[in-house]
Amino acid sequence: MPAIASGPAAATPAPSLIVGLRLGGKKAAVFGDGPAAASRAVFALDAGAHVVLYAGATPAALAKWQEAGRLHTVPAAQYAPADLAQFSVVLVAGGDDPLAVARDARAAGVPVNVAGDSALSDFALMPTYRGSSSLQIAVTTNGIAPRVASQLLGEIVRKLPEGLDAQLRDVAVLSHAARVAERKRDNALASIIINAKAADAGSPAIHSAGTTVAATPTAQSPRADSIDGAQYPAPSIDLAAVRDGSAAQTSLAVDVQTASSYIAHALSHLCFVYSAADQGLGSAVLAWSRRAEKNALGEWVSALRMETRHGAGHALWGALSSGSRVAAIASAASLPYMMPVLEKLVADKQPIVIHAAAQSADAAHADFADAFAALQTGAVFLASSTAQEAHDVALIAHAIAHAAS
């Protein structure tokens, strides 16, 4: 059993680790009569603990806690060392033999604090401001100058901005929403991995590497000048269904462009959309970017709509020079305007994927002519004909481009 020495605090205190002890639903033992013991009992009660007070009587200040069933008083004479095994923390502020209680607590492996005696204490109770369940401020001088600690705390509290508690509640709501979104993104990443493993073994053979063009037929995407974020929920998958083998019954109905846009968003930092707003291309990735949804890497994605004209695509080169993962969503008709830039990207084997919708000029039917024209740049060309193929081929294209770099 470790030796315990009692005495005044040393001039130079031993270093301590400042932590927040969660006592909700746990039991705390408090020893002593008088205001010091009562204040320590309140300290534990405010932290959510159930308190057993070893004292001659219940202080009037604690009567409401006793009526609520949170405080139970036991005569000090009935204390037995074996009692301490049921507690998570012991607070001593008096009693017949504080040293004996401290020794019993340590023998039981229970942290103990003895008022006014740091040598007997495993931890210190700091002057604390409790504004709300979200905000607590404590200051410690490691027992050297407790009054100075209280004065410093008062100065800090006086300078707190008004309405801080309400702002912290708003932050708590946003933090919860962010954690929910993060879980959804983790599920989306699992979907990518699952679809990658299930990809067709008969996918086109790749004979070169670097810039990749994944062409898909036109999608029945809604045409809208404004982006309706609610129209494009973040994809997710039922992982429990995957584990028990019923994943085949789990499906997500999306159109071709949403499927490829999902991959572009999930595996990029920057995504450029080369199409008119009324064509509907890229609407999903623009919506996800506007909602600040993270990609599969847990990072933010910026999606921008660009003009289609001669020299289009220079933004791709600039973005790649920053080291970002870059993708583009474009109508096939925009590819001829981008060919000079594509040739330079291919020559330097830059890891970029262009998701090209094989649309005719009027977007009424599939037209691969402009997409095929991009073949002369030397880019790898992958084609798909269904939403599932668009998803899988887009994933393969990103894997090739990233690995080739």
Short mmCIF file of N, CA and C in Angstrom, two decimals, residues 65-131:
data_model
loop_
_atom_site.label_atom_id
_atom_site.label_comp_id
_atom_site.label_asym_id
_atom_site.label_seq_id
_atom_site.Cartn_x
_atom_site.Cartn_y
_atom_site.Cartn_z
N TRP A 65 -31.96 18.25 -2.65
CA TRP A 65 -31.34 17.12 -3.33
C TRP A 65 -31.76 15.81 -2.66
N GLN A 66 -31.89 15.86 -1.35
CA GLN A 66 -32.31 14.66 -0.63
C GLN A 66 -33.75 14.30 -1.00
N GLU A 67 -34.61 15.31 -1.10
CA GLU A 67 -36.01 15.07 -1.48
C GLU A 67 -36.11 14.51 -2.90
N ALA A 68 -35.18 14.93 -3.75
CA ALA A 68 -35.19 14.44 -5.14
C ALA A 68 -34.57 13.06 -5.28
N GLY A 69 -34.04 12.51 -4.20
CA GLY A 69 -33.46 11.17 -4.24
C GLY A 69 -32.04 11.13 -4.75
N ARG A 70 -31.40 12.31 -4.89
CA ARG A 70 -30.03 12.38 -5.39
C ARG A 70 -29.00 12.34 -4.26
N LEU A 71 -29.45 12.57 -3.04
CA LEU A 71 -28.54 12.62 -1.89
C LEU A 71 -29.05 11.72 -0.79
N HIS A 72 -28.13 10.96 -0.21
CA HIS A 72 -28.49 10.06 0.89
C HIS A 72 -27.47 10.27 2.01
N THR A 73 -27.94 10.55 3.19
CA THR A 73 -27.06 10.81 4.33
C THR A 73 -26.91 9.56 5.19
N VAL A 74 -25.67 9.23 5.51
CA VAL A 74 -25.34 8.08 6.37
C VAL A 74 -24.58 8.61 7.57
N PRO A 75 -24.95 8.24 8.80
CA PRO A 75 -24.19 8.68 9.98
C PRO A 75 -22.72 8.31 9.85
N ALA A 76 -21.85 9.24 10.18
CA ALA A 76 -20.42 9.01 10.02
C ALA A 76 -19.95 7.79 10.78
N ALA A 77 -20.61 7.48 11.90
CA ALA A 77 -20.20 6.34 12.72
C ALA A 77 -20.43 5.01 12.01
N GLN A 78 -21.28 5.01 10.99
CA GLN A 78 -21.59 3.77 10.28
C GLN A 78 -20.66 3.52 9.09
N TYR A 79 -19.70 4.41 8.88
CA TYR A 79 -18.77 4.24 7.76
C TYR A 79 -17.92 3.00 7.93
N ALA A 80 -17.75 2.25 6.85
CA ALA A 80 -16.86 1.09 6.84
C ALA A 80 -16.00 1.18 5.58
N PRO A 81 -14.71 0.89 5.66
CA PRO A 81 -13.81 1.00 4.50
C PRO A 81 -14.33 0.25 3.27
N ALA A 82 -15.01 -0.87 3.47
CA ALA A 82 -15.52 -1.64 2.33
C ALA A 82 -16.56 -0.87 1.53
N ASP A 83 -17.16 0.17 2.15
CA ASP A 83 -18.19 0.95 1.45
C ASP A 83 -17.64 1.64 0.20
N LEU A 84 -16.36 1.99 0.22
CA LEU A 84 -15.80 2.85 -0.82
C LEU A 84 -15.72 2.17 -2.19
N ALA A 85 -15.79 0.86 -2.23
CA ALA A 85 -15.69 0.15 -3.51
C ALA A 85 -16.82 0.51 -4.46
N GLN A 86 -17.94 1.02 -3.94
CA GLN A 86 -19.09 1.32 -4.79
C GLN A 86 -19.04 2.72 -5.39
N PHE A 87 -18.03 3.53 -4.98
CA PHE A 87 -17.98 4.92 -5.41
C PHE A 87 -16.98 5.14 -6.54
N SER A 88 -17.25 6.18 -7.34
CA SER A 88 -16.32 6.57 -8.40
C SER A 88 -15.36 7.65 -7.94
N VAL A 89 -15.72 8.38 -6.88
CA VAL A 89 -14.87 9.45 -6.38
C VAL A 89 -15.21 9.68 -4.90
N VAL A 90 -14.21 10.10 -4.13
CA VAL A 90 -14.39 10.37 -2.71
C VAL A 90 -13.93 11.80 -2.43
N LEU A 91 -14.77 12.57 -1.74
CA LEU A 91 -14.47 13.95 -1.38
C LEU A 91 -14.51 14.06 0.14
N VAL A 92 -13.41 14.51 0.75
CA VAL A 92 -13.31 14.58 2.20
C VAL A 92 -13.17 16.04 2.62
N ALA A 93 -14.08 16.51 3.45
CA ALA A 93 -14.03 17.88 3.96
C ALA A 93 -14.32 17.88 5.45
N GLY A 94 -13.66 16.99 6.16
CA GLY A 94 -13.88 16.88 7.59
C GLY A 94 -13.97 15.43 8.00
N GLY A 95 -14.59 15.17 9.12
CA GLY A 95 -14.68 13.81 9.62
C GLY A 95 -13.65 13.55 10.71
N ASP A 96 -13.75 12.39 11.32
CA ASP A 96 -12.88 12.07 12.45
C ASP A 96 -11.44 11.82 12.03
N ASP A 97 -11.24 11.15 10.87
CA ASP A 97 -9.87 10.79 10.48
C ASP A 97 -9.74 10.86 8.96
N PRO A 98 -9.51 12.07 8.40
CA PRO A 98 -9.38 12.20 6.93
C PRO A 98 -8.27 11.33 6.36
N LEU A 99 -7.16 11.18 7.12
CA LEU A 99 -6.06 10.36 6.64
C LEU A 99 -6.49 8.92 6.43
N ALA A 100 -7.28 8.37 7.37
CA ALA A 100 -7.75 6.99 7.24
C ALA A 100 -8.66 6.83 6.03
N VAL A 101 -9.55 7.82 5.79
CA VAL A 101 -10.45 7.74 4.64
C VAL A 101 -9.65 7.80 3.34
N ALA A 102 -8.64 8.68 3.29
CA ALA A 102 -7.81 8.77 2.09
C ALA A 102 -7.08 7.46 1.84
N ARG A 103 -6.58 6.86 2.91
CA ARG A 103 -5.89 5.57 2.77
C ARG A 103 -6.86 4.49 2.28
N ASP A 104 -8.06 4.47 2.83
CA ASP A 104 -9.05 3.47 2.41
C ASP A 104 -9.43 3.65 0.93
N ALA A 105 -9.56 4.92 0.51
CA ALA A 105 -9.95 5.20 -0.88
C ALA A 105 -8.87 4.71 -1.84
N ARG A 106 -7.62 4.99 -1.51
CA ARG A 106 -6.53 4.55 -2.40
C ARG A 106 -6.42 3.03 -2.42
N ALA A 107 -6.65 2.41 -1.29
CA ALA A 107 -6.61 0.95 -1.26
C ALA A 107 -7.72 0.35 -2.13
N ALA A 108 -8.86 1.07 -2.23
CA ALA A 108 -9.97 0.61 -3.06
C ALA A 108 -9.82 1.05 -4.51
N GLY A 109 -8.77 1.85 -4.80
CA GLY A 109 -8.56 2.32 -6.16
C GLY A 109 -9.51 3.43 -6.57
N VAL A 110 -10.00 4.19 -5.59
CA VAL A 110 -10.95 5.27 -5.87
C VAL A 110 -10.25 6.61 -5.69
N PRO A 111 -10.29 7.51 -6.68
CA PRO A 111 -9.66 8.83 -6.54
C PRO A 111 -10.25 9.60 -5.37
N VAL A 112 -9.40 10.30 -4.61
CA VAL A 112 -9.85 11.00 -3.42
C VAL A 112 -9.33 12.43 -3.42
N ASN A 113 -10.14 13.35 -2.91
CA ASN A 113 -9.72 14.73 -2.67
C ASN A 113 -9.98 15.06 -1.21
N VAL A 114 -8.96 15.60 -0.54
CA VAL A 114 -9.07 15.99 0.86
C VAL A 114 -8.92 17.50 0.92
N ALA A 115 -9.92 18.18 1.43
CA ALA A 115 -9.91 19.64 1.48
C ALA A 115 -8.70 20.16 2.25
N GLY A 116 -7.98 21.10 1.62
CA GLY A 116 -6.86 21.75 2.29
C GLY A 116 -5.62 20.92 2.42
N ASP A 117 -5.55 19.75 1.77
CA ASP A 117 -4.38 18.90 1.91
C ASP A 117 -4.07 18.25 0.57
N SER A 118 -3.23 18.91 -0.21
CA SER A 118 -2.93 18.39 -1.55
C SER A 118 -2.13 17.10 -1.50
N ALA A 119 -1.36 16.91 -0.41
CA ALA A 119 -0.56 15.69 -0.31
C ALA A 119 -1.44 14.46 -0.17
N LEU A 120 -2.64 14.62 0.39
CA LEU A 120 -3.55 13.49 0.55
C LEU A 120 -4.47 13.32 -0.66
N SER A 121 -4.42 14.26 -1.58
CA SER A 121 -5.41 14.29 -2.67
C SER A 121 -4.83 13.74 -3.97
N ASP A 122 -5.66 12.97 -4.66
CA ASP A 122 -5.30 12.51 -6.01
C ASP A 122 -5.65 13.54 -7.07
N PHE A 123 -6.55 14.44 -6.75
CA PHE A 123 -6.97 15.47 -7.70
C PHE A 123 -7.39 16.71 -6.93
N ALA A 124 -7.51 17.82 -7.64
CA ALA A 124 -7.90 19.08 -7.01
C ALA A 124 -9.26 19.52 -7.54
N LEU A 125 -10.00 20.22 -6.69
CA LEU A 125 -11.26 20.84 -7.11
C LEU A 125 -10.97 22.31 -7.39
N MET A 126 -11.23 22.74 -8.60
CA MET A 126 -10.88 24.08 -9.01
C MET A 126 -12.08 25.03 -8.88
N PRO A 127 -11.83 26.31 -8.62
CA PRO A 127 -12.91 27.29 -8.72
C PRO A 127 -13.52 27.23 -10.12
N THR A 128 -14.81 27.05 -10.18
CA THR A 128 -15.46 26.77 -11.47
C THR A 128 -16.66 27.67 -11.69
N TYR A 129 -16.78 28.14 -12.95
CA TYR A 129 -17.98 28.85 -13.40
C TYR A 129 -18.77 27.88 -14.28
N ARG A 130 -20.03 27.70 -13.95
CA ARG A 130 -20.88 26.79 -14.73
C ARG A 130 -22.01 27.62 -15.32
N GLY A 131 -21.80 28.08 -16.57
CA GLY A 131 -22.81 28.91 -17.22
C GLY A 131 -23.96 28.08 -17.73
#
